[in-house]
PDB file of C-alpha atoms in Angstrom:
ATOM      1  CA  MET A1436       0.000   0.000   0.000  1.00 42.00           C
ATOM      2  CA  GLY A1437       2.867   2.349   0.727  1.00 42.00           C
ATOM      3  CA  ASN A1438       4.355   2.016  -2.744  1.00 46.00           C
ATOM      4  CA  ARG A1439       1.110   3.161  -4.259  1.00 47.00           C
ATOM      5  CA  ASN A1440       1.724   6.767  -3.162  1.00 56.00           C
ATOM      6  CA  ASN A1441       4.882   6.956  -5.267  1.00 77.00           C
ATOM      7  CA  VAL A1442       2.607   7.817  -8.201  1.00 81.00           C
ATOM      8  CA  THR A1443       0.191  10.664  -7.555  1.00 86.00           C
ATOM      9  CA  VAL A1444      -0.329  11.706 -11.173  1.00 91.00           C
ATOM     10  CA  PHE A1445      -0.731   9.644 -14.350  1.00 93.00           C
ATOM     11  CA  ILE A1446       0.192  10.846 -17.832  1.00 93.00           C
ATOM     12  CA  LEU A1447      -2.315   9.903 -20.543  1.00 93.00           C
ATOM     13  CA  LEU A1448      -0.672   9.267 -23.904  1.00 90.00           C
ATOM     14  CA  GLY A1449      -3.992   9.891 -25.649  1.00 88.00           C
ATOM     15  CA  LEU A1450      -5.063   8.898 -29.133  1.00 89.00           C
ATOM     16  CA  SER A1451      -2.053  10.181 -31.060  1.00 86.00           C
ATOM     17  CA  GLN A1452       1.276  11.938 -30.667  1.00 86.00           C
ATOM     18  CA  ASN A1453       0.712  13.885 -33.897  1.00 90.00           C
ATOM     19  CA  LYS A1454      -0.620  17.381 -33.148  1.00 90.00           C
ATOM     20  CA  ASN A1455      -2.410  17.716 -36.496  1.00 93.00           C
ATOM     21  CA  VAL A1456      -4.212  14.427 -35.887  1.00 93.00           C
ATOM     22  CA  GLU A1457      -5.172  15.606 -32.399  1.00 93.00           C
ATOM     23  CA  ILE A1458      -6.657  18.849 -33.754  1.00 94.00           C
ATOM     24  CA  LEU A1459      -8.621  16.884 -36.347  1.00 95.00           C
ATOM     25  CA  CYS A1460      -9.868  14.518 -33.622  1.00 94.00           C
ATOM     26  CA  PHE A1461     -10.829  17.497 -31.442  1.00 95.00           C
ATOM     27  CA  ILE A1462     -13.010  18.955 -34.209  1.00 96.00           C
ATOM     28  CA  LEU A1463     -14.571  15.565 -35.030  1.00 96.00           C
ATOM     29  CA  PHE A1464     -15.291  14.527 -31.441  1.00 96.00           C
ATOM     30  CA  SER A1465     -16.593  18.006 -30.543  1.00 96.00           C
ATOM     31  CA  PHE A1466     -19.273  17.570 -33.213  1.00 96.00           C
ATOM     32  CA  CYS A1467     -19.903  14.026 -31.956  1.00 95.00           C
ATOM     33  CA  TYR A1468     -20.327  15.218 -28.361  1.00 96.00           C
ATOM     34  CA  VAL A1469     -22.770  17.953 -29.387  1.00 96.00           C
ATOM     35  CA  ALA A1470     -24.692  15.365 -31.448  1.00 94.00           C
ATOM     36  CA  ILE A1471     -24.766  13.003 -28.439  1.00 94.00           C
ATOM     37  CA  TRP A1472     -26.274  15.696 -26.219  1.00 95.00           C
ATOM     38  CA  MET A1473     -28.786  16.862 -28.813  1.00 92.00           C
ATOM     39  CA  GLY A1474     -29.863  13.351 -29.853  1.00 90.00           C
ATOM     40  CA  ASN A1475     -30.240  11.875 -26.389  1.00 93.00           C
ATOM     41  CA  LEU A1476     -31.899  14.976 -24.918  1.00 92.00           C
ATOM     42  CA  LEU A1477     -34.320  14.956 -27.856  1.00 88.00           C
ATOM     43  CA  ILE A1478     -35.252  11.346 -27.114  1.00 89.00           C
ATOM     44  CA  MET A1479     -35.569  11.919 -23.368  1.00 91.00           C
ATOM     45  CA  ILE A1480     -37.774  15.028 -23.750  1.00 89.00           C
ATOM     46  CA  SER A1481     -39.900  13.432 -26.478  1.00 87.00           C
ATOM     47  CA  ILE A1482     -40.541  10.318 -24.391  1.00 89.00           C
ATOM     48  CA  THR A1483     -41.040  12.092 -21.059  1.00 89.00           C
ATOM     49  CA  CYS A1484     -43.479  14.634 -22.500  1.00 85.00           C
ATOM     50  CA  SER A1485     -45.594  12.104 -24.389  1.00 83.00           C
ATOM     51  CA  PRO A1486     -47.690   9.022 -23.549  1.00 86.00           C
ATOM     52  CA  LEU A1487     -44.763   6.869 -24.732  1.00 86.00           C
ATOM     53  CA  ILE A1488     -43.290   7.079 -21.217  1.00 89.00           C
ATOM     54  CA  ASN A1489     -46.038   4.672 -20.101  1.00 90.00           C
ATOM     55  CA  GLN A1490     -44.831   1.976 -22.496  1.00 91.00           C
ATOM     56  CA  PRO A1491     -42.060  -0.262 -21.072  1.00 92.00           C
ATOM     57  CA  MET A1492     -39.946  -0.175 -24.252  1.00 89.00           C
ATOM     58  CA  TYR A1493     -39.767   3.621 -24.226  1.00 91.00           C
ATOM     59  CA  PHE A1494     -39.332   3.725 -20.473  1.00 94.00           C
ATOM     60  CA  PHE A1495     -36.182   1.635 -20.944  1.00 94.00           C
ATOM     61  CA  LEU A1496     -35.115   3.704 -23.957  1.00 91.00           C
ATOM     62  CA  ASN A1497     -35.401   6.841 -21.841  1.00 93.00           C
ATOM     63  CA  CYS A1498     -33.145   5.240 -19.224  1.00 94.00           C
ATOM     64  CA  LEU A1499     -30.715   4.120 -21.940  1.00 93.00           C
ATOM     65  CA  SER A1500     -30.446   7.671 -23.309  1.00 93.00           C
ATOM     66  CA  LEU A1501     -29.716   9.022 -19.819  1.00 94.00           C
ATOM     67  CA  SER A1502     -27.124   6.282 -19.350  1.00 94.00           C
ATOM     68  CA  ASP A1503     -25.522   7.082 -22.737  1.00 93.00           C
ATOM     69  CA  LEU A1504     -25.339  10.771 -21.927  1.00 94.00           C
ATOM     70  CA  SER A1505     -23.793  10.177 -18.494  1.00 95.00           C
ATOM     71  CA  TYR A1506     -21.434   7.464 -19.760  1.00 94.00           C
ATOM     72  CA  THR A1507     -19.899   9.487 -22.575  1.00 95.00           C
ATOM     73  CA  SER A1508     -19.651  12.584 -20.342  1.00 95.00           C
ATOM     74  CA  THR A1509     -17.338  10.624 -18.034  1.00 95.00           C
ATOM     75  CA  VAL A1510     -14.747  10.394 -20.822  1.00 94.00           C
ATOM     76  CA  THR A1511     -15.367  12.787 -23.709  1.00 95.00           C
ATOM     77  CA  PRO A1512     -14.916  16.233 -22.013  1.00 95.00           C
ATOM     78  CA  LYS A1513     -11.544  15.128 -20.602  1.00 95.00           C
ATOM     79  CA  LEU A1514     -10.562  13.716 -24.007  1.00 95.00           C
ATOM     80  CA  LEU A1515     -11.428  17.000 -25.750  1.00 95.00           C
ATOM     81  CA  ILE A1516      -9.389  19.026 -23.255  1.00 95.00           C
ATOM     82  CA  ASP A1517      -6.413  16.684 -23.568  1.00 94.00           C
ATOM     83  CA  LEU A1518      -6.460  16.796 -27.378  1.00 93.00           C
ATOM     84  CA  LEU A1519      -5.495  20.493 -27.152  1.00 92.00           C
ATOM     85  CA  ALA A1520      -3.195  20.158 -24.128  1.00 90.00           C
ATOM     86  CA  GLU A1521       0.569  19.812 -24.347  1.00 87.00           C
ATOM     87  CA  ARG A1522       0.683  17.588 -21.267  1.00 88.00           C
ATOM     88  CA  LYS A1523      -2.202  15.198 -20.593  1.00 91.00           C
ATOM     89  CA  THR A1524      -2.377  14.360 -16.906  1.00 93.00           C
ATOM     90  CA  ILE A1525      -4.891  12.971 -14.446  1.00 94.00           C
ATOM     91  CA  SER A1526      -4.452  12.674 -10.691  1.00 93.00           C
ATOM     92  CA  TYR A1527      -4.474   9.273  -9.022  1.00 92.00           C
ATOM     93  CA  SER A1528      -7.770   9.974  -7.223  1.00 93.00           C
ATOM     94  CA  ASN A1529      -9.465  11.303 -10.372  1.00 94.00           C
ATOM     95  CA  CYS A1530      -8.211   8.288 -12.299  1.00 94.00           C
ATOM     96  CA  MET A1531      -9.754   5.861  -9.803  1.00 94.00           C
ATOM     97  CA  THR A1532     -12.980   7.890  -9.736  1.00 95.00           C
ATOM     98  CA  GLN A1533     -13.196   7.846 -13.532  1.00 95.00           C
ATOM     99  CA  LEU A1534     -12.604   4.080 -13.584  1.00 95.00           C
ATOM    100  CA  PHE A1535     -15.372   3.471 -11.035  1.00 96.00           C
ATOM    101  CA  ILE A1536     -17.956   5.724 -12.725  1.00 96.00           C
ATOM    102  CA  LEU A1537     -17.102   4.423 -16.186  1.00 94.00           C
ATOM    103  CA  HIS A1538     -17.638   0.773 -15.235  1.00 94.00           C
ATOM    104  CA  PHE A1539     -20.741   1.645 -13.214  1.00 96.00           C
ATOM    105  CA  LEU A1540     -22.433   3.438 -16.117  1.00 95.00           C
ATOM    106  CA  GLY A1541     -21.148   0.876 -18.619  1.00 93.00           C
ATOM    107  CA  GLY A1542     -22.643  -1.895 -16.488  1.00 93.00           C
ATOM    108  CA  ILE A1543     -25.973  -0.071 -16.359  1.00 95.00           C
ATOM    109  CA  GLU A1544     -25.946   0.187 -20.154  1.00 92.00           C
ATOM    110  CA  ILE A1545     -25.274  -3.536 -20.588  1.00 93.00           C
ATOM    111  CA  PHE A1546     -28.039  -4.518 -18.176  1.00 94.00           C
ATOM    112  CA  ILE A1547     -30.551  -2.035 -19.635  1.00 93.00           C
ATOM    113  CA  LEU A1548     -29.958  -3.459 -23.119  1.00 91.00           C
ATOM    114  CA  THR A1549     -30.633  -6.901 -21.629  1.00 92.00           C
ATOM    115  CA  GLY A1550     -33.817  -5.582 -20.008  1.00 92.00           C
ATOM    116  CA  MET A1551     -34.944  -4.122 -23.331  1.00 89.00           C
ATOM    117  CA  ALA A1552     -34.413  -7.502 -25.015  1.00 88.00           C
ATOM    118  CA  TYR A1553     -36.500  -9.163 -22.300  1.00 91.00           C
ATOM    119  CA  ASP A1554     -39.244  -6.579 -22.856  1.00 91.00           C
ATOM    120  CA  ARG A1555     -39.311  -7.299 -26.614  1.00 87.00           C
ATOM    121  CA  TYR A1556     -39.309 -11.051 -25.948  1.00 89.00           C
ATOM    122  CA  VAL A1557     -42.370 -10.774 -23.679  1.00 91.00           C
ATOM    123  CA  ALA A1558     -44.141  -8.378 -26.067  1.00 88.00           C
ATOM    124  CA  ILE A1559     -43.727 -10.660 -29.086  1.00 85.00           C
ATOM    125  CA  CYS A1560     -43.644 -14.154 -27.600  1.00 85.00           C
ATOM    126  CA  ARG A1561     -46.211 -13.650 -24.788  1.00 87.00           C
ATOM    127  CA  PRO A1562     -48.397 -10.773 -25.997  1.00 86.00           C
ATOM    128  CA  LEU A1563     -51.499 -11.740 -24.004  1.00 88.00           C
ATOM    129  CA  HIS A1564     -49.570 -11.513 -20.714  1.00 90.00           C
ATOM    130  CA  TYR A1565     -47.445  -8.496 -21.678  1.00 91.00           C
ATOM    131  CA  THR A1566     -49.239  -5.800 -19.660  1.00 91.00           C
ATOM    132  CA  VAL A1567     -49.249  -8.002 -16.563  1.00 92.00           C
ATOM    133  CA  ILE A1568     -45.620  -9.122 -16.821  1.00 93.00           C
ATOM    134  CA  MET A1569     -44.192  -5.727 -17.824  1.00 93.00           C
ATOM    135  CA  SER A1570     -46.044  -3.595 -15.289  1.00 93.00           C
ATOM    136  CA  ARG A1571     -44.510  -0.293 -14.174  1.00 93.00           C
ATOM    137  CA  GLN A1572     -43.520  -1.943 -10.894  1.00 94.00           C
ATOM    138  CA  ARG A1573     -41.691  -4.684 -12.826  1.00 93.00           C
ATOM    139  CA  CYS A1574     -39.951  -2.074 -15.002  1.00 95.00           C
ATOM    140  CA  ASN A1575     -38.801  -0.151 -11.919  1.00 95.00           C
ATOM    141  CA  THR A1576     -37.557  -3.409 -10.392  1.00 96.00           C
ATOM    142  CA  ILE A1577     -35.565  -4.166 -13.553  1.00 95.00           C
ATOM    143  CA  ILE A1578     -33.937  -0.714 -13.520  1.00 96.00           C
ATOM    144  CA  THR A1579     -33.105  -1.105  -9.822  1.00 96.00           C
ATOM    145  CA  ALA A1580     -31.549  -4.495 -10.557  1.00 96.00           C
ATOM    146  CA  CYS A1581     -29.550  -2.936 -13.421  1.00 95.00           C
ATOM    147  CA  CYS A1582     -28.128  -0.258 -11.115  1.00 96.00           C
ATOM    148  CA  THR A1583     -27.398  -2.766  -8.333  1.00 96.00           C
ATOM    149  CA  GLY A1584     -25.645  -5.183 -10.691  1.00 94.00           C
ATOM    150  CA  ALA A1585     -23.646  -2.348 -12.240  1.00 95.00           C
ATOM    151  CA  PHE A1586     -22.585  -1.070  -8.819  1.00 96.00           C
ATOM    152  CA  LEU A1587     -21.372  -4.513  -7.736  1.00 94.00           C
ATOM    153  CA  HIS A1588     -19.444  -4.896 -11.001  1.00 94.00           C
ATOM    154  CA  SER A1589     -17.898  -1.436 -10.749  1.00 95.00           C
ATOM    155  CA  ALA A1590     -17.036  -1.852  -7.072  1.00 95.00           C
ATOM    156  CA  SER A1591     -15.212  -5.113  -7.802  1.00 93.00           C
ATOM    157  CA  GLN A1592     -13.195  -3.468 -10.630  1.00 92.00           C
ATOM    158  CA  PHE A1593     -12.396  -0.559  -8.342  1.00 93.00           C
ATOM    159  CA  LEU A1594     -11.277  -2.783  -5.473  1.00 92.00           C
ATOM    160  CA  LEU A1595      -9.096  -4.867  -7.790  1.00 89.00           C
ATOM    161  CA  THR A1596      -7.302  -1.686  -8.899  1.00 91.00           C
ATOM    162  CA  ILE A1597      -7.229   0.562  -5.837  1.00 90.00           C
ATOM    163  CA  PHE A1598      -4.861  -1.713  -3.896  1.00 87.00           C
ATOM    164  CA  LEU A1599      -2.320  -2.078  -6.717  1.00 88.00           C
ATOM    165  CA  PRO A1600       1.101  -0.558  -5.983  1.00 88.00           C
ATOM    166  CA  PHE A1601       2.261   2.017  -8.552  1.00 87.00           C
ATOM    167  CA  CYS A1602       5.907   2.973  -8.251  1.00 83.00           C
ATOM    168  CA  GLY A1603       6.618   4.126 -11.811  1.00 75.00           C
ATOM    169  CA  PRO A1604       6.398   4.533 -14.749  1.00 82.00           C
ATOM    170  CA  ASN A1605       3.190   6.535 -14.768  1.00 88.00           C
ATOM    171  CA  GLU A1606       2.303   6.768 -18.486  1.00 90.00           C
ATOM    172  CA  ILE A1607      -1.100   5.281 -19.392  1.00 91.00           C
ATOM    173  CA  ASP A1608      -1.263   4.313 -23.054  1.00 89.00           C
ATOM    174  CA  HIS A1609      -4.913   5.313 -23.367  1.00 91.00           C
ATOM    175  CA  TYR A1610      -7.168   8.388 -23.315  1.00 93.00           C
ATOM    176  CA  PHE A1611      -8.933   7.412 -20.078  1.00 93.00           C
ATOM    177  CA  CYS A1612      -8.256   5.310 -16.991  1.00 93.00           C
ATOM    178  CA  ASP A1613      -9.171   1.655 -17.404  1.00 91.00           C
ATOM    179  CA  VAL A1614      -8.210  -1.557 -15.670  1.00 91.00           C
ATOM    180  CA  TYR A1615      -5.915  -3.188 -18.257  1.00 90.00           C
ATOM    181  CA  PRO A1616      -3.687  -0.129 -18.873  1.00 90.00           C
ATOM    182  CA  LEU A1617      -3.360   0.302 -15.097  1.00 91.00           C
ATOM    183  CA  LEU A1618      -2.477  -3.359 -14.581  1.00 90.00           C
ATOM    184  CA  LYS A1619       0.355  -2.836 -17.056  1.00 88.00           C
ATOM    185  CA  LEU A1620       1.808  -0.088 -14.825  1.00 90.00           C
ATOM    186  CA  ALA A1621       1.502  -1.897 -11.493  1.00 88.00           C
ATOM    187  CA  CYS A1622       4.815  -2.959  -9.977  1.00 87.00           C
ATOM    188  CA  THR A1623       3.573  -6.377  -8.892  1.00 85.00           C
ATOM    189  CA  ASP A1624       2.414  -9.611 -10.464  1.00 84.00           C
ATOM    190  CA  THR A1625      -1.087  -8.928 -11.837  1.00 84.00           C
ATOM    191  CA  TYR A1626      -1.829 -12.297 -13.488  1.00 86.00           C
ATOM    192  CA  ARG A1627      -4.498 -13.345 -10.968  1.00 88.00           C
ATOM    193  CA  ILE A1628      -6.072  -9.900 -10.987  1.00 88.00           C
ATOM    194  CA  GLY A1629      -6.165 -10.034 -14.782  1.00 87.00           C
ATOM    195  CA  VAL A1630      -8.049 -13.340 -14.624  1.00 88.00           C
ATOM    196  CA  LEU A1631     -10.551 -11.818 -12.183  1.00 89.00           C
ATOM    197  CA  VAL A1632     -11.049  -8.854 -14.532  1.00 88.00           C
ATOM    198  CA  ILE A1633     -11.804 -11.256 -17.405  1.00 87.00           C
ATOM    199  CA  VAL A1634     -14.342 -13.080 -15.235  1.00 87.00           C
ATOM    200  CA  ASP A1635     -15.913  -9.863 -13.970  1.00 86.00           C
ATOM    201  CA  SER A1636     -15.927  -7.791 -17.173  1.00 87.00           C
ATOM    202  CA  GLY A1637     -15.389 -10.132 -20.093  1.00 86.00           C
ATOM    203  CA  LEU A1638     -17.635 -13.000 -19.054  1.00 88.00           C
ATOM    204  CA  ILE A1639     -20.426 -10.690 -17.856  1.00 89.00           C
ATOM    205  CA  ALA A1640     -20.394  -8.925 -21.227  1.00 90.00           C
ATOM    206  CA  LEU A1641     -20.233 -12.271 -23.061  1.00 91.00           C
ATOM    207  CA  LEU A1642     -23.088 -13.746 -21.015  1.00 91.00           C
ATOM    208  CA  ALA A1643     -25.248 -10.654 -21.585  1.00 90.00           C
ATOM    209  CA  PHE A1644     -24.467 -10.769 -25.309  1.00 91.00           C
ATOM    210  CA  VAL A1645     -25.400 -14.471 -25.543  1.00 92.00           C
ATOM    211  CA  ILE A1646     -28.669 -13.832 -23.660  1.00 90.00           C
ATOM    212  CA  LEU A1647     -29.460 -10.927 -25.969  1.00 89.00           C
ATOM    213  CA  MET A1648     -28.784 -12.923 -29.135  1.00 88.00           C
ATOM    214  CA  ALA A1649     -30.770 -15.900 -27.800  1.00 89.00           C
ATOM    215  CA  SER A1650     -33.760 -13.688 -27.018  1.00 87.00           C
ATOM    216  CA  TYR A1651     -33.729 -12.188 -30.506  1.00 85.00           C
ATOM    217  CA  PHE A1652     -33.391 -15.653 -32.043  1.00 86.00           C
ATOM    218  CA  LEU A1653     -36.514 -16.731 -30.128  1.00 87.00           C
ATOM    219  CA  ILE A1654     -38.296 -13.600 -31.300  1.00 84.00           C
ATOM    220  CA  LEU A1655     -37.395 -14.275 -34.933  1.00 83.00           C
ATOM    221  CA  TYR A1656     -38.531 -17.875 -34.529  1.00 83.00           C
ATOM    222  CA  THR A1657     -41.862 -16.742 -33.057  1.00 82.00           C
ATOM    223  CA  ILE A1658     -42.709 -14.060 -35.642  1.00 80.00           C
ATOM    224  CA  ARG A1659     -42.218 -16.387 -38.626  1.00 78.00           C
ATOM    225  CA  ALA A1660     -45.949 -17.212 -38.450  1.00 73.00           C
ATOM    226  CA  TYR A1661     -47.090 -13.596 -37.995  1.00 74.00           C
ATOM    227  CA  PRO A1662     -48.928 -11.654 -40.726  1.00 76.00           C
ATOM    228  CA  ALA A1663     -46.609  -9.679 -43.008  1.00 74.00           C
ATOM    229  CA  GLU A1664     -47.421  -6.274 -41.457  1.00 73.00           C
ATOM    230  CA  SER A1665     -46.913  -7.429 -37.861  1.00 71.00           C
ATOM    231  CA  ARG A1666     -43.756  -9.300 -38.836  1.00 74.00           C
ATOM    232  CA  ALA A1667     -42.311  -6.203 -40.515  1.00 76.00           C
ATOM    233  CA  LYS A1668     -42.984  -4.057 -37.423  1.00 71.00           C
ATOM    234  CA  ALA A1669     -41.399  -6.620 -35.086  1.00 73.00           C
ATOM    235  CA  LEU A1670     -38.392  -7.010 -37.389  1.00 75.00           C
ATOM    236  CA  SER A1671     -37.921  -3.243 -37.567  1.00 73.00           C
ATOM    237  CA  THR A1672     -37.926  -2.892 -33.774  1.00 71.00           C
ATOM    238  CA  CYS A1673     -35.637  -5.883 -33.199  1.00 76.00           C
ATOM    239  CA  SER A1674     -33.196  -4.913 -35.945  1.00 78.00           C
ATOM    240  CA  SER A1675     -32.751  -1.518 -34.266  1.00 77.00           C
ATOM    241  CA  HIS A1676     -31.991  -3.217 -30.955  1.00 78.00           C
ATOM    242  CA  VAL A1677     -29.591  -5.717 -32.546  1.00 83.00           C
ATOM    243  CA  THR A1678     -27.695  -2.883 -34.279  1.00 83.00           C
ATOM    244  CA  VAL A1679     -27.204  -1.094 -30.946  1.00 84.00           C
ATOM    245  CA  VAL A1680     -26.165  -4.334 -29.236  1.00 86.00           C
ATOM    246  CA  ILE A1681     -23.525  -5.185 -31.847  1.00 88.00           C
ATOM    247  CA  LEU A1682     -22.212  -1.598 -31.963  1.00 87.00           C
ATOM    248  CA  PHE A1683     -21.714  -1.636 -28.185  1.00 89.00           C
ATOM    249  CA  PHE A1684     -20.809  -5.244 -27.395  1.00 91.00           C
ATOM    250  CA  ALA A1685     -18.392  -6.066 -30.244  1.00 90.00           C
ATOM    251  CA  PRO A1686     -15.635  -3.647 -29.091  1.00 91.00           C
ATOM    252  CA  VAL A1687     -16.323  -4.395 -25.405  1.00 91.00           C
ATOM    253  CA  LEU A1688     -15.822  -8.120 -25.989  1.00 90.00           C
ATOM    254  CA  PHE A1689     -12.695  -7.481 -28.082  1.00 89.00           C
ATOM    255  CA  ILE A1690     -11.086  -5.641 -25.177  1.00 89.00           C
ATOM    256  CA  TYR A1691     -12.276  -7.498 -22.081  1.00 89.00           C
ATOM    257  CA  ILE A1692     -12.682 -11.140 -23.091  1.00 87.00           C
ATOM    258  CA  ARG A1693      -8.982 -11.694 -23.784  1.00 82.00           C
ATOM    259  CA  PRO A1694      -6.063 -11.984 -21.294  1.00 78.00           C
ATOM    260  CA  ALA A1695      -4.977  -8.803 -19.504  1.00 72.00           C
ATOM    261  CA  THR A1696      -2.962  -7.215 -22.311  1.00 76.00           C
ATOM    262  CA  THR A1697      -3.164  -3.843 -24.032  1.00 75.00           C
ATOM    263  CA  LEU A1698      -3.077  -3.415 -27.798  1.00 77.00           C
ATOM    264  CA  PRO A1699      -2.765  -0.240 -29.907  1.00 78.00           C
ATOM    265  CA  GLU A1700      -6.189  -1.027 -31.379  1.00 83.00           C
ATOM    266  CA  ASP A1701      -7.833  -0.844 -27.942  1.00 88.00           C
ATOM    267  CA  LYS A1702      -8.099   2.945 -28.080  1.00 90.00           C
ATOM    268  CA  VAL A1703      -9.867   2.838 -31.440  1.00 89.00           C
ATOM    269  CA  PHE A1704     -12.284   0.135 -30.286  1.00 91.00           C
ATOM    270  CA  ALA A1705     -12.941   2.041 -27.051  1.00 92.00           C
ATOM    271  CA  LEU A1706     -14.121   5.012 -29.123  1.00 93.00           C
ATOM    272  CA  PHE A1707     -17.027   2.875 -30.314  1.00 91.00           C
ATOM    273  CA  TYR A1708     -18.572   2.340 -26.883  1.00 90.00           C
ATOM    274  CA  THR A1709     -17.592   5.689 -25.361  1.00 92.00           C
ATOM    275  CA  ILE A1710     -18.522   8.026 -28.253  1.00 93.00           C
ATOM    276  CA  ILE A1711     -19.771   6.314 -31.434  1.00 92.00           C
ATOM    277  CA  ALA A1712     -22.513   4.117 -29.881  1.00 89.00           C
ATOM    278  CA  PRO A1713     -23.987   6.918 -27.690  1.00 91.00           C
ATOM    279  CA  MET A1714     -24.080   9.132 -30.791  1.00 91.00           C
ATOM    280  CA  PHE A1715     -25.756   6.595 -33.096  1.00 88.00           C
ATOM    281  CA  ASN A1716     -28.250   5.175 -30.573  1.00 85.00           C
ATOM    282  CA  PRO A1717     -30.678   8.124 -30.932  1.00 83.00           C
ATOM    283  CA  LEU A1718     -30.520   7.874 -34.735  1.00 83.00           C
ATOM    284  CA  ILE A1719     -31.048   4.107 -34.726  1.00 83.00           C
ATOM    285  CA  TYR A1720     -34.011   4.274 -32.343  1.00 78.00           C
ATOM    286  CA  THR A1721     -35.728   7.273 -33.975  1.00 75.00           C
ATOM    287  CA  LEU A1722     -35.187   6.901 -37.719  1.00 67.00           C
ATOM    288  CA  ARG A1723     -36.541   3.340 -37.705  1.00 66.00           C
ATOM    289  CA  ASN A1724     -39.331   3.886 -35.190  1.00 70.00           C
ATOM    290  CA  MET A1725     -42.604   5.440 -36.354  1.00 74.00           C
ATOM    291  CA  GLU A1726     -43.972   5.927 -32.820  1.00 74.00           C
ATOM    292  CA  MET A1727     -40.888   7.923 -31.815  1.00 77.00           C
ATOM    293  CA  LYS A1728     -41.033  10.037 -34.976  1.00 75.00           C
ATOM    294  CA  ASP A1729     -44.751  10.739 -34.451  1.00 77.00           C
ATOM    295  CA  ALA A1730     -44.206  11.698 -30.810  1.00 75.00           C
ATOM    296  CA  MET A1731     -41.346  14.026 -31.743  1.00 75.00           C
ATOM    297  CA  LYS A1732     -43.404  15.698 -34.476  1.00 75.00           C
ATOM    298  CA  LYS A1733     -46.369  16.275 -32.153  1.00 75.00           C
ATOM    299  CA  ILE A1734     -44.273  17.659 -29.299  1.00 72.00           C
ATOM    300  CA  TRP A1735     -41.821  19.820 -31.230  1.00 66.00           C
ATOM    301  CA  PHE A1736     -44.220  21.032 -33.932  1.00 66.00           C
ATOM    302  CA  ARG A1737     -46.783  21.948 -31.276  1.00 64.00           C
ATOM    303  CA  HIS A1738     -44.068  23.736 -29.308  1.00 60.00           C
ATOM    304  CA  LEU A1739     -42.912  25.693 -32.359  1.00 56.00           C
ATOM    305  CA  PHE A1740     -46.515  26.477 -33.328  1.00 54.00           C
ATOM    306  CA  LEU A1741     -47.375  27.825 -29.893  1.00 54.00           C
ATOM    307  CA  GLU A1742     -44.119  29.776 -29.739  1.00 54.00           C
ATOM    308  CA  GLY A1743     -44.924  31.244 -33.153  1.00 51.00           C
ATOM    309  CA  LYS A1744     -48.200  32.592 -31.813  1.00 51.00           C
TER     310      LYS A1744
END
């Protein structure tokens, strides 16, 4: 424990050492961050201010948008500042705080996506019991379970890292604090801790992904006998969910399901679940969803019309 205090500040190597590339990334990710805020706020306001909030699917989507917004805000503002900074640093305490919050919000996102898949499974495979099974009380219980599971996951990642001794070097080859880059800097044998990280992060993500894919397989199997119109609507909804799942889970599994090593590609893959997925989620869920588009038109057109008067 005493050796840990030898490092009080970490240096983040960031995405690139080329200043021109960093400026280009700053411009690109600034637009992405604005789009994330606008898209997710648009979804949250449209759902909250319309009857859609009473439907379980949109209740979960509202929670997912809040999770996306919070998740990306844990990383992106610091990334944008560092892209213009000569020296990218983060204190030891801020690094551990970022790690905890990042895994907490990431865990919530994984579990909410699983909850949304369960909601679609019940809606399509057990439609007569849907309103009873997916009551508001059940939805609140699912969200509470998501937060509890995410907290336990994040706390375990935090505890695995907080007791590591860091006695130099202090350069993190990443743009945020994560477990694997920190394990690489620890001046002790981290093999067992690396295995625990795989079990805690990698296998949880893999299990959630398998459950999600299995639920959608059952849905596709069930709707094969549906009328063409109902089948098209179910396919549209499920394809949106599957797109989000793949966009988020593919890079997560690439990073966390393997042994505790860091690769240069990790930073690129991490961009997908910290910036790209939160930016595309609103587009995926609105452009392919007629109910969302109708709700947005009614709310925002009515607002503009009343303002015009």
